C-alpha cells in the first residue's frame, strides 16, 4: 500500500502533493514501483495535528481518488463518512479509518451499504493527546481487545466481517518500546482472524532509535516492515514503494517460496 498524502502538514511529505495533478502523478509512480493499493489521505494525523473540515478534506481527496481509481485499487484514509462517500463514488474500494469507527456514526452504515473493505486502526485518544504518556497493561492484549470490540461494532452495523482489516496503529499513542513490542509480537494479532495492515513508514520511533531525520528512515522502515511481514502482516503501508517492494520480494522468496513463484509466474 503506497501512501499519497494530499495535505500541507503530513509529518513526512506534507505539502509535496497538495496539488491534485502532482498527487495523481505520485500515485501512478507508486503503482509503477510495485504498489498494489494506493492510500489517499486529506487530513494529517501526526501527533498534535488539529484536523480539517469535511469540505476541505473532500476537496483534497476526491479528484485524486478519481484520477487513480482506474490505475490501482484505491483506499481513502479518512474518519469522516462524507469524505468516504465521495471517495467511494469516485472509485475507491477501501476505507481506512484510523479511529476505527469512533469518529463518525455514519461511517459504519456507509461501509455496510457499499460493501467496501474497511481497515480499523488502534489509536490511544486522539492525535492531539495520543503521545502524552501512553500506558497499557499489556500493549498487545489491550490492542487486540480493542480491535476485537471494534470488529463487533462494525459487524453489528452490517459490515461484512470478511471485509475488515485490523491495524495496531504503530506510533498512535505508543512509546518506542510499545511499538517494538507490537512488531515483535505482531503474530498474536492473527488470532483476530482478519488481515493485518501495518504502517511503520518513516515514523518517529525509527528516528528515536537511530537519530535519522524523517526523510532518511528507509532502512528502519524496511527492517520493521519486513519483520511485520514475517510475523503475518498482509498489507504494508509505506511511502517509499520501490525499495520496500524489492525488500519484500526477497523476504517472500525466503519465507514463502511457493507464493513468490506463483506471483513471479503471474508477472
Ligand atoms: N499511519 C498514518 C496515517 N494513516 N493508516 C493506517 N491504517 N495505519 C497507519 O499506520 C497509518 C494510517 C500516518 O502516516 P502519514 O499518512 O504519512 O502521516 P500523516 O498522518 O501526518 O498524514
mmCIF file of C-alpha atoms and ligand atoms in Angstrom:
data_model
loop_
_atom_site.group_PDB
_atom_site.id
_atom_site.type_symbol
_atom_site.label_atom_id
_atom_site.label_comp_id
_atom_site.label_asym_id
_atom_site.label_seq_id
_atom_site.Cartn_x
_atom_site.Cartn_y
_atom_site.Cartn_z
ATOM 1 C CA UNK A 1 0.000 0.000 0.000
ATOM 2 C CA UNK A 2 1.622 3.231 -1.199
ATOM 3 C CA UNK A 3 0.835 6.490 0.635
ATOM 4 C CA UNK A 4 -0.410 9.613 -1.179
ATOM 5 C CA UNK A 5 -0.926 12.439 1.320
ATOM 6 C CA UNK A 6 -2.859 15.367 -0.170
ATOM 7 C CA UNK A 7 -2.113 17.575 2.837
ATOM 8 C CA UNK A 8 0.014 20.622 3.685
ATOM 9 C CA UNK A 9 1.134 19.187 7.024
ATOM 10 C CA UNK A 10 1.701 15.401 6.975
ATOM 11 C CA UNK A 11 4.691 14.513 9.102
ATOM 12 C CA UNK A 12 6.949 13.259 6.332
ATOM 13 C CA UNK A 13 5.611 14.517 2.998
ATOM 14 C CA UNK A 14 3.325 17.427 3.936
ATOM 15 C CA UNK A 15 2.876 19.915 1.087
ATOM 16 C CA UNK A 16 4.567 17.759 -1.540
ATOM 17 C CA UNK A 17 1.338 16.534 -3.154
ATOM 18 C CA UNK A 18 -1.297 19.116 -2.191
ATOM 19 C CA UNK A 19 -1.822 19.819 -5.877
ATOM 20 C CA UNK A 20 -4.134 17.128 -7.362
ATOM 21 C CA UNK A 21 -2.108 16.654 -10.537
ATOM 22 C CA UNK A 22 1.087 16.098 -8.565
ATOM 23 C CA UNK A 23 -0.685 13.735 -6.188
ATOM 24 C CA UNK A 24 -2.066 11.678 -9.085
ATOM 25 C CA UNK A 25 1.343 11.559 -10.756
ATOM 26 C CA UNK A 26 2.868 10.416 -7.466
ATOM 27 C CA UNK A 27 0.224 7.695 -7.068
ATOM 28 C CA UNK A 28 0.918 6.464 -10.599
ATOM 29 C CA UNK A 29 4.625 6.360 -9.818
ATOM 30 C CA UNK A 30 3.985 4.294 -6.668
ATOM 31 C CA UNK A 31 1.943 1.808 -8.703
ATOM 32 C CA UNK A 32 4.694 1.615 -11.329
ATOM 33 C CA UNK A 33 7.125 0.931 -8.485
ATOM 34 C CA UNK A 34 5.038 -2.012 -7.293
ATOM 35 C CA UNK A 35 2.247 -0.755 -5.029
ATOM 36 C CA UNK A 36 -0.873 -2.939 -5.180
ATOM 37 C CA UNK A 37 -3.041 -0.296 -3.438
ATOM 38 C CA UNK A 38 -2.769 3.491 -3.117
ATOM 39 C CA UNK A 39 -3.958 5.088 0.133
ATOM 40 C CA UNK A 40 -5.154 8.665 -0.425
ATOM 41 C CA UNK A 41 -5.401 10.920 2.640
ATOM 42 C CA UNK A 42 -6.522 14.535 3.017
ATOM 43 C CA UNK A 43 -6.002 15.041 6.744
ATOM 44 C CA UNK A 44 -2.804 14.639 8.734
ATOM 45 C CA UNK A 45 -2.987 12.540 11.886
ATOM 46 C CA UNK A 46 0.541 13.359 13.065
ATOM 47 C CA UNK A 47 0.898 13.937 16.825
ATOM 48 C CA UNK A 48 -0.547 17.337 17.738
ATOM 49 C CA UNK A 49 -2.460 17.879 14.482
ATOM 50 C CA UNK A 50 -5.811 19.653 14.774
ATOM 51 C CA UNK A 51 -7.870 18.202 11.922
ATOM 52 C CA UNK A 52 -9.615 19.742 8.909
ATOM 53 C CA UNK A 53 -13.251 20.222 7.865
ATOM 54 C CA UNK A 54 -15.025 17.555 5.810
ATOM 55 C CA UNK A 55 -15.385 20.053 2.940
ATOM 56 C CA UNK A 56 -11.647 20.725 2.821
ATOM 57 C CA UNK A 57 -10.710 17.057 3.168
ATOM 58 C CA UNK A 58 -13.190 16.085 0.468
ATOM 59 C CA UNK A 59 -11.936 18.779 -1.919
ATOM 60 C CA UNK A 60 -8.378 17.497 -1.461
ATOM 61 C CA UNK A 61 -9.077 13.794 -1.858
ATOM 62 C CA UNK A 62 -11.909 13.424 -4.395
ATOM 63 C CA UNK A 63 -10.009 14.486 -7.566
ATOM 64 C CA UNK A 64 -7.024 12.369 -6.577
ATOM 65 C CA UNK A 65 -9.153 9.279 -5.946
ATOM 66 C CA UNK A 66 -10.856 9.870 -9.286
ATOM 67 C CA UNK A 67 -7.514 10.185 -11.051
ATOM 68 C CA UNK A 68 -6.129 6.977 -9.545
ATOM 69 C CA UNK A 69 -9.237 4.772 -9.499
ATOM 70 C CA UNK A 70 -8.520 3.120 -12.838
ATOM 71 C CA UNK A 71 -4.834 2.694 -12.053
ATOM 72 C CA UNK A 72 -4.953 0.537 -8.900
ATOM 73 C CA UNK A 73 -7.308 -0.244 -6.018
ATOM 74 C CA UNK A 74 -7.657 2.977 -4.011
ATOM 75 C CA UNK A 75 -8.206 3.314 -0.288
ATOM 76 C CA UNK A 76 -9.265 6.564 1.330
ATOM 77 C CA UNK A 77 -7.618 7.419 4.647
ATOM 78 C CA UNK A 78 -10.466 9.162 6.444
ATOM 79 C CA UNK A 79 -12.651 9.044 9.552
ATOM 80 C CA UNK A 80 -15.479 11.061 8.003
ATOM 81 C CA UNK A 81 -18.471 9.479 6.251
ATOM 82 C CA UNK A 82 -18.898 12.415 3.846
ATOM 83 C CA UNK A 83 -15.294 12.098 2.662
ATOM 84 C CA UNK A 84 -15.526 8.304 2.413
ATOM 85 C CA UNK A 85 -18.784 8.523 0.463
ATOM 86 C CA UNK A 86 -17.325 10.944 -2.085
ATOM 87 C CA UNK A 87 -14.235 8.736 -2.439
ATOM 88 C CA UNK A 88 -16.329 5.573 -2.914
ATOM 89 C CA UNK A 89 -18.401 7.434 -5.527
ATOM 90 C CA UNK A 90 -15.143 8.425 -7.235
ATOM 91 C CA UNK A 91 -13.924 4.813 -7.404
ATOM 92 C CA UNK A 92 -12.250 3.990 -4.076
ATOM 93 C CA UNK A 93 -12.959 0.474 -2.785
ATOM 94 C CA UNK A 94 -11.341 0.584 0.652
ATOM 95 C CA UNK A 95 -11.953 2.864 3.669
ATOM 96 C CA UNK A 96 -9.029 3.248 6.064
ATOM 97 C CA UNK A 97 -10.263 4.703 9.363
ATOM 98 C CA UNK A 98 -7.542 5.470 11.921
ATOM 99 C CA UNK A 99 -10.251 5.949 14.563
ATOM 100 C CA UNK A 100 -11.820 2.517 13.964
ATOM 101 C CA UNK A 101 -15.365 3.914 13.591
ATOM 102 C CA UNK A 102 -15.180 6.074 16.749
ATOM 103 C CA UNK A 103 -15.419 9.463 14.982
ATOM 104 C CA UNK A 104 -18.451 9.389 12.746
ATOM 105 C CA UNK A 105 -21.545 7.242 13.430
ATOM 106 C CA UNK A 106 -22.432 7.397 9.722
ATOM 107 C CA UNK A 107 -19.256 5.663 8.569
ATOM 108 C CA UNK A 108 -20.131 2.069 9.546
ATOM 109 C CA UNK A 109 -23.573 2.086 7.853
ATOM 110 C CA UNK A 110 -21.990 3.626 4.751
ATOM 111 C CA UNK A 111 -19.370 0.865 4.557
ATOM 112 C CA UNK A 112 -22.046 -1.763 5.201
ATOM 113 C CA UNK A 113 -24.187 -0.341 2.425
ATOM 114 C CA UNK A 114 -21.338 -0.060 -0.092
ATOM 115 C CA UNK A 115 -19.693 -3.392 0.688
ATOM 116 C CA UNK A 116 -16.207 -1.856 0.678
ATOM 117 C CA UNK A 117 -13.144 -3.131 2.531
ATOM 118 C CA UNK A 118 -12.719 -1.409 5.906
ATOM 119 C CA UNK A 119 -9.460 -1.003 7.831
ATOM 120 C CA UNK A 120 -9.840 -0.470 11.587
ATOM 121 C CA UNK A 121 -6.781 1.013 13.345
ATOM 122 C CA UNK A 122 -5.984 1.375 17.030
ATOM 123 C CA UNK A 123 -5.193 4.820 18.405
ATOM 124 C CA UNK A 124 -4.975 5.793 22.074
ATOM 125 C CA UNK A 125 -7.003 9.004 22.492
ATOM 126 C CA UNK A 126 -6.767 11.420 19.564
ATOM 127 C CA UNK A 127 -3.854 12.960 17.627
ATOM 128 C CA UNK A 128 -3.705 15.992 19.957
ATOM 129 C CA UNK A 129 -3.197 13.883 23.083
ATOM 130 C CA UNK A 130 -2.073 10.435 21.994
ATOM 131 C CA UNK A 131 1.633 10.841 22.779
ATOM 132 C CA UNK A 132 1.037 12.189 26.332
ATOM 133 C CA UNK A 133 2.436 9.347 28.440
ATOM 134 C CA UNK A 134 0.636 6.405 26.760
ATOM 135 C CA UNK A 135 0.142 3.389 29.084
ATOM 136 C CA UNK A 136 -1.144 -0.156 28.672
ATOM 137 C CA UNK A 137 -1.481 -3.188 30.941
ATOM 138 C CA UNK A 138 -0.177 -5.360 28.111
ATOM 139 C CA UNK A 139 0.166 -3.450 24.866
ATOM 140 C CA UNK A 140 -0.647 -6.425 22.618
ATOM 141 C CA UNK A 141 -3.525 -7.821 24.692
ATOM 142 C CA UNK A 142 -5.074 -4.366 25.199
ATOM 143 C CA UNK A 143 -4.955 -3.515 21.492
ATOM 144 C CA UNK A 144 -6.219 -6.945 20.475
ATOM 145 C CA UNK A 145 -9.193 -6.490 22.822
ATOM 146 C CA UNK A 146 -9.831 -3.034 21.359
ATOM 147 C CA UNK A 147 -9.739 -4.310 17.768
ATOM 148 C CA UNK A 148 -11.937 -7.262 18.624
ATOM 149 C CA UNK A 149 -14.538 -4.889 20.100
ATOM 150 C CA UNK A 150 -14.332 -2.596 17.032
ATOM 151 C CA UNK A 151 -14.859 -5.600 14.713
ATOM 152 C CA UNK A 152 -18.017 -6.375 16.712
ATOM 153 C CA UNK A 153 -19.215 -2.775 16.359
ATOM 154 C CA UNK A 154 -18.631 -2.872 12.591
ATOM 155 C CA UNK A 155 -20.375 -6.208 12.178
ATOM 156 C CA UNK A 156 -23.324 -5.048 14.324
ATOM 157 C CA UNK A 157 -23.698 -2.123 11.895
ATOM 158 C CA UNK A 158 -23.900 -4.548 8.980
ATOM 159 C CA UNK A 159 -20.296 -4.597 7.726
ATOM 160 C CA UNK A 160 -19.307 -7.982 6.306
ATOM 161 C CA UNK A 161 -16.666 -9.356 8.705
ATOM 162 C CA UNK A 162 -14.830 -10.791 5.697
ATOM 163 C CA UNK A 163 -14.077 -7.244 4.508
ATOM 164 C CA UNK A 164 -12.479 -5.988 7.722
ATOM 165 C CA UNK A 165 -8.730 -5.443 8.154
ATOM 166 C CA UNK A 166 -7.076 -4.685 11.511
ATOM 167 C CA UNK A 167 -4.107 -2.438 12.302
ATOM 168 C CA UNK A 168 -2.304 -1.987 15.661
ATOM 169 C CA UNK A 169 -1.582 1.667 14.775
ATOM 170 C CA UNK A 170 2.180 1.980 15.072
ATOM 171 C CA UNK A 171 3.014 5.402 16.551
ATOM 172 C CA UNK A 172 -0.554 6.304 17.524
ATOM 173 C CA UNK A 173 -0.325 6.628 21.319
ATOM 174 C CA UNK A 174 2.710 4.366 21.765
ATOM 175 C CA UNK A 175 6.194 4.721 23.208
ATOM 176 C CA UNK A 176 9.200 3.362 21.322
ATOM 177 C CA UNK A 177 9.038 0.218 23.487
ATOM 178 C CA UNK A 178 5.312 -0.220 22.786
ATOM 179 C CA UNK A 179 5.977 -0.033 19.027
ATOM 180 C CA UNK A 180 8.843 -2.526 19.226
ATOM 181 C CA UNK A 181 6.796 -4.974 21.290
ATOM 182 C CA UNK A 182 3.868 -4.703 18.871
ATOM 183 C CA UNK A 183 6.140 -5.536 15.936
ATOM 184 C CA UNK A 184 7.872 -8.362 17.828
ATOM 185 C CA UNK A 185 4.526 -9.911 18.830
ATOM 186 C CA UNK A 186 2.521 -8.927 15.724
ATOM 187 C CA UNK A 187 1.744 -12.589 15.027
ATOM 188 C CA UNK A 188 -0.595 -12.595 18.038
ATOM 189 C CA UNK A 189 -2.992 -10.339 16.088
ATOM 190 C CA UNK A 190 -3.614 -13.258 13.724
ATOM 191 C CA UNK A 191 -5.924 -14.610 16.468
ATOM 192 C CA UNK A 192 -8.407 -11.938 15.339
ATOM 193 C CA UNK A 193 -8.819 -13.852 12.087
ATOM 194 C CA UNK A 194 -8.576 -10.768 9.883
ATOM 195 C CA UNK A 195 -5.814 -9.480 7.573
ATOM 196 C CA UNK A 196 -3.282 -7.312 9.407
ATOM 197 C CA UNK A 197 -2.451 -3.871 7.999
ATOM 198 C CA UNK A 198 0.843 -2.445 9.256
ATOM 199 C CA UNK A 199 2.347 1.027 8.887
ATOM 200 C CA UNK A 200 5.719 1.989 10.348
ATOM 201 C CA UNK A 201 6.891 4.047 7.382
ATOM 202 C CA UNK A 202 9.266 6.897 8.399
ATOM 203 C CA UNK A 203 7.697 7.016 11.882
ATOM 204 C CA UNK A 204 9.316 8.710 14.846
ATOM 205 C CA UNK A 205 10.313 5.540 16.739
ATOM 206 C CA UNK A 206 12.799 4.932 13.897
ATOM 207 C CA UNK A 207 14.183 8.435 14.412
ATOM 208 C CA UNK A 208 14.382 7.935 18.182
ATOM 209 C CA UNK A 209 16.264 4.648 17.770
ATOM 210 C CA UNK A 210 18.665 5.805 15.066
ATOM 211 C CA UNK A 211 18.808 9.596 15.110
ATOM 212 C CA UNK A 212 17.698 9.641 11.457
ATOM 213 C CA UNK A 213 15.635 12.587 10.227
ATOM 214 C CA UNK A 214 12.192 11.890 8.802
ATOM 215 C CA UNK A 215 13.319 11.890 5.156
ATOM 216 C CA UNK A 216 16.095 9.428 5.891
ATOM 217 C CA UNK A 217 14.315 6.500 7.585
ATOM 218 C CA UNK A 218 14.065 3.960 4.765
ATOM 219 C CA UNK A 219 16.417 1.493 6.473
ATOM 220 C CA UNK A 220 14.349 1.451 9.659
ATOM 221 C CA UNK A 221 11.127 1.306 7.656
ATOM 222 C CA UNK A 222 12.367 -1.728 5.736
ATOM 223 C CA UNK A 223 13.612 -3.550 8.850
ATOM 224 C CA UNK A 224 10.345 -3.079 10.735
ATOM 225 C CA UNK A 225 8.109 -3.790 7.725
ATOM 226 C CA UNK A 226 9.938 -6.987 6.757
ATOM 227 C CA UNK A 227 9.657 -8.263 10.338
ATOM 228 C CA UNK A 228 5.960 -7.350 10.337
ATOM 229 C CA UNK A 229 5.552 -9.272 7.083
ATOM 230 C CA UNK A 230 7.392 -12.266 8.547
ATOM 231 C CA UNK A 231 5.044 -12.091 11.547
ATOM 232 C CA UNK A 232 1.937 -12.201 9.371
ATOM 233 C CA UNK A 233 1.117 -8.665 8.194
ATOM 234 C CA UNK A 234 -0.522 -8.752 4.767
ATOM 235 C CA UNK A 235 -0.967 -5.079 3.882
ATOM 236 C CA UNK A 236 2.137 -2.922 4.312
ATOM 237 C CA UNK A 237 1.610 0.840 4.213
ATOM 238 C CA UNK A 238 4.730 2.709 3.041
ATOM 239 C CA UNK A 239 5.835 5.967 1.424
ATOM 240 C CA UNK A 240 8.901 4.536 -0.341
ATOM 241 C CA UNK A 241 7.470 1.791 -2.510
ATOM 242 C CA UNK A 242 10.417 0.860 -4.759
ATOM 243 C CA UNK A 243 12.923 -0.159 -2.046
ATOM 244 C CA UNK A 244 10.148 -1.751 0.004
ATOM 245 C CA UNK A 245 8.900 -3.804 -2.953
ATOM 246 C CA UNK A 246 12.450 -5.071 -3.501
ATOM 247 C CA UNK A 247 12.875 -5.961 0.174
ATOM 248 C CA UNK A 248 9.523 -7.769 0.266
ATOM 249 C CA UNK A 249 10.212 -9.687 -2.941
ATOM 250 C CA UNK A 250 13.394 -11.066 -1.383
ATOM 251 C CA UNK A 251 11.744 -11.658 2.013
ATOM 252 C CA UNK A 252 8.906 -13.512 0.322
ATOM 253 C CA UNK A 253 11.288 -15.667 -1.737
ATOM 254 C CA UNK A 254 12.982 -16.708 1.517
ATOM 255 C CA UNK A 255 9.917 -17.149 3.721
ATOM 256 C CA UNK A 256 7.239 -18.234 1.265
ATOM 257 C CA UNK A 257 8.885 -19.574 -1.914
ATOM 258 C CA UNK A 258 5.701 -21.168 -3.305
ATOM 259 C CA UNK A 259 3.763 -17.914 -3.136
ATOM 260 C CA UNK A 260 6.725 -15.991 -4.553
ATOM 261 C CA UNK A 261 6.921 -18.397 -7.507
ATOM 262 C CA UNK A 262 3.172 -18.072 -8.196
ATOM 263 C CA UNK A 263 3.432 -14.269 -8.174
ATOM 264 C CA UNK A 264 6.537 -14.404 -10.357
ATOM 265 C CA UNK A 265 4.674 -16.562 -12.919
ATOM 266 C CA UNK A 266 1.753 -14.108 -12.963
ATOM 267 C CA UNK A 267 4.109 -11.198 -13.676
HETATM 268 N N1 LIG B 1 -0.361 5.926 9.643
HETATM 269 C C1 LIG B 1 -0.587 7.189 9.212
HETATM 270 C C2 LIG B 1 -1.775 7.506 8.551
HETATM 271 N N2 LIG B 1 -2.717 6.565 8.315
HETATM 272 N N3 LIG B 1 -3.466 4.327 8.484
HETATM 273 C C3 LIG B 1 -3.271 3.080 8.919
HETATM 274 N N4 LIG B 1 -4.221 2.140 8.712
HETATM 275 N N5 LIG B 1 -2.126 2.710 9.590
HETATM 276 C C4 LIG B 1 -1.134 3.608 9.847
HETATM 277 O O1 LIG B 1 -0.126 3.220 10.473
HETATM 278 C C5 LIG B 1 -1.307 4.967 9.412
HETATM 279 C C6 LIG B 1 -2.512 5.298 8.726
HETATM 280 C C7 LIG B 1 0.450 8.239 9.450
HETATM 281 O O2 LIG B 1 1.303 8.368 8.361
HETATM 282 P P1 LIG B 1 1.173 9.506 7.238
HETATM 283 O O3 LIG B 1 -0.069 9.330 6.443
HETATM 284 O O4 LIG B 1 2.404 9.529 6.431
HETATM 285 O O5 LIG B 1 1.158 10.852 8.047
HETATM 286 P P2 LIG B 1 0.039 11.933 8.369
HETATM 287 O O6 LIG B 1 -0.972 11.282 9.242
HETATM 288 O O7 LIG B 1 0.814 13.034 9.055
HETATM 289 O O8 LIG B 1 -0.569 12.378 7.058
#
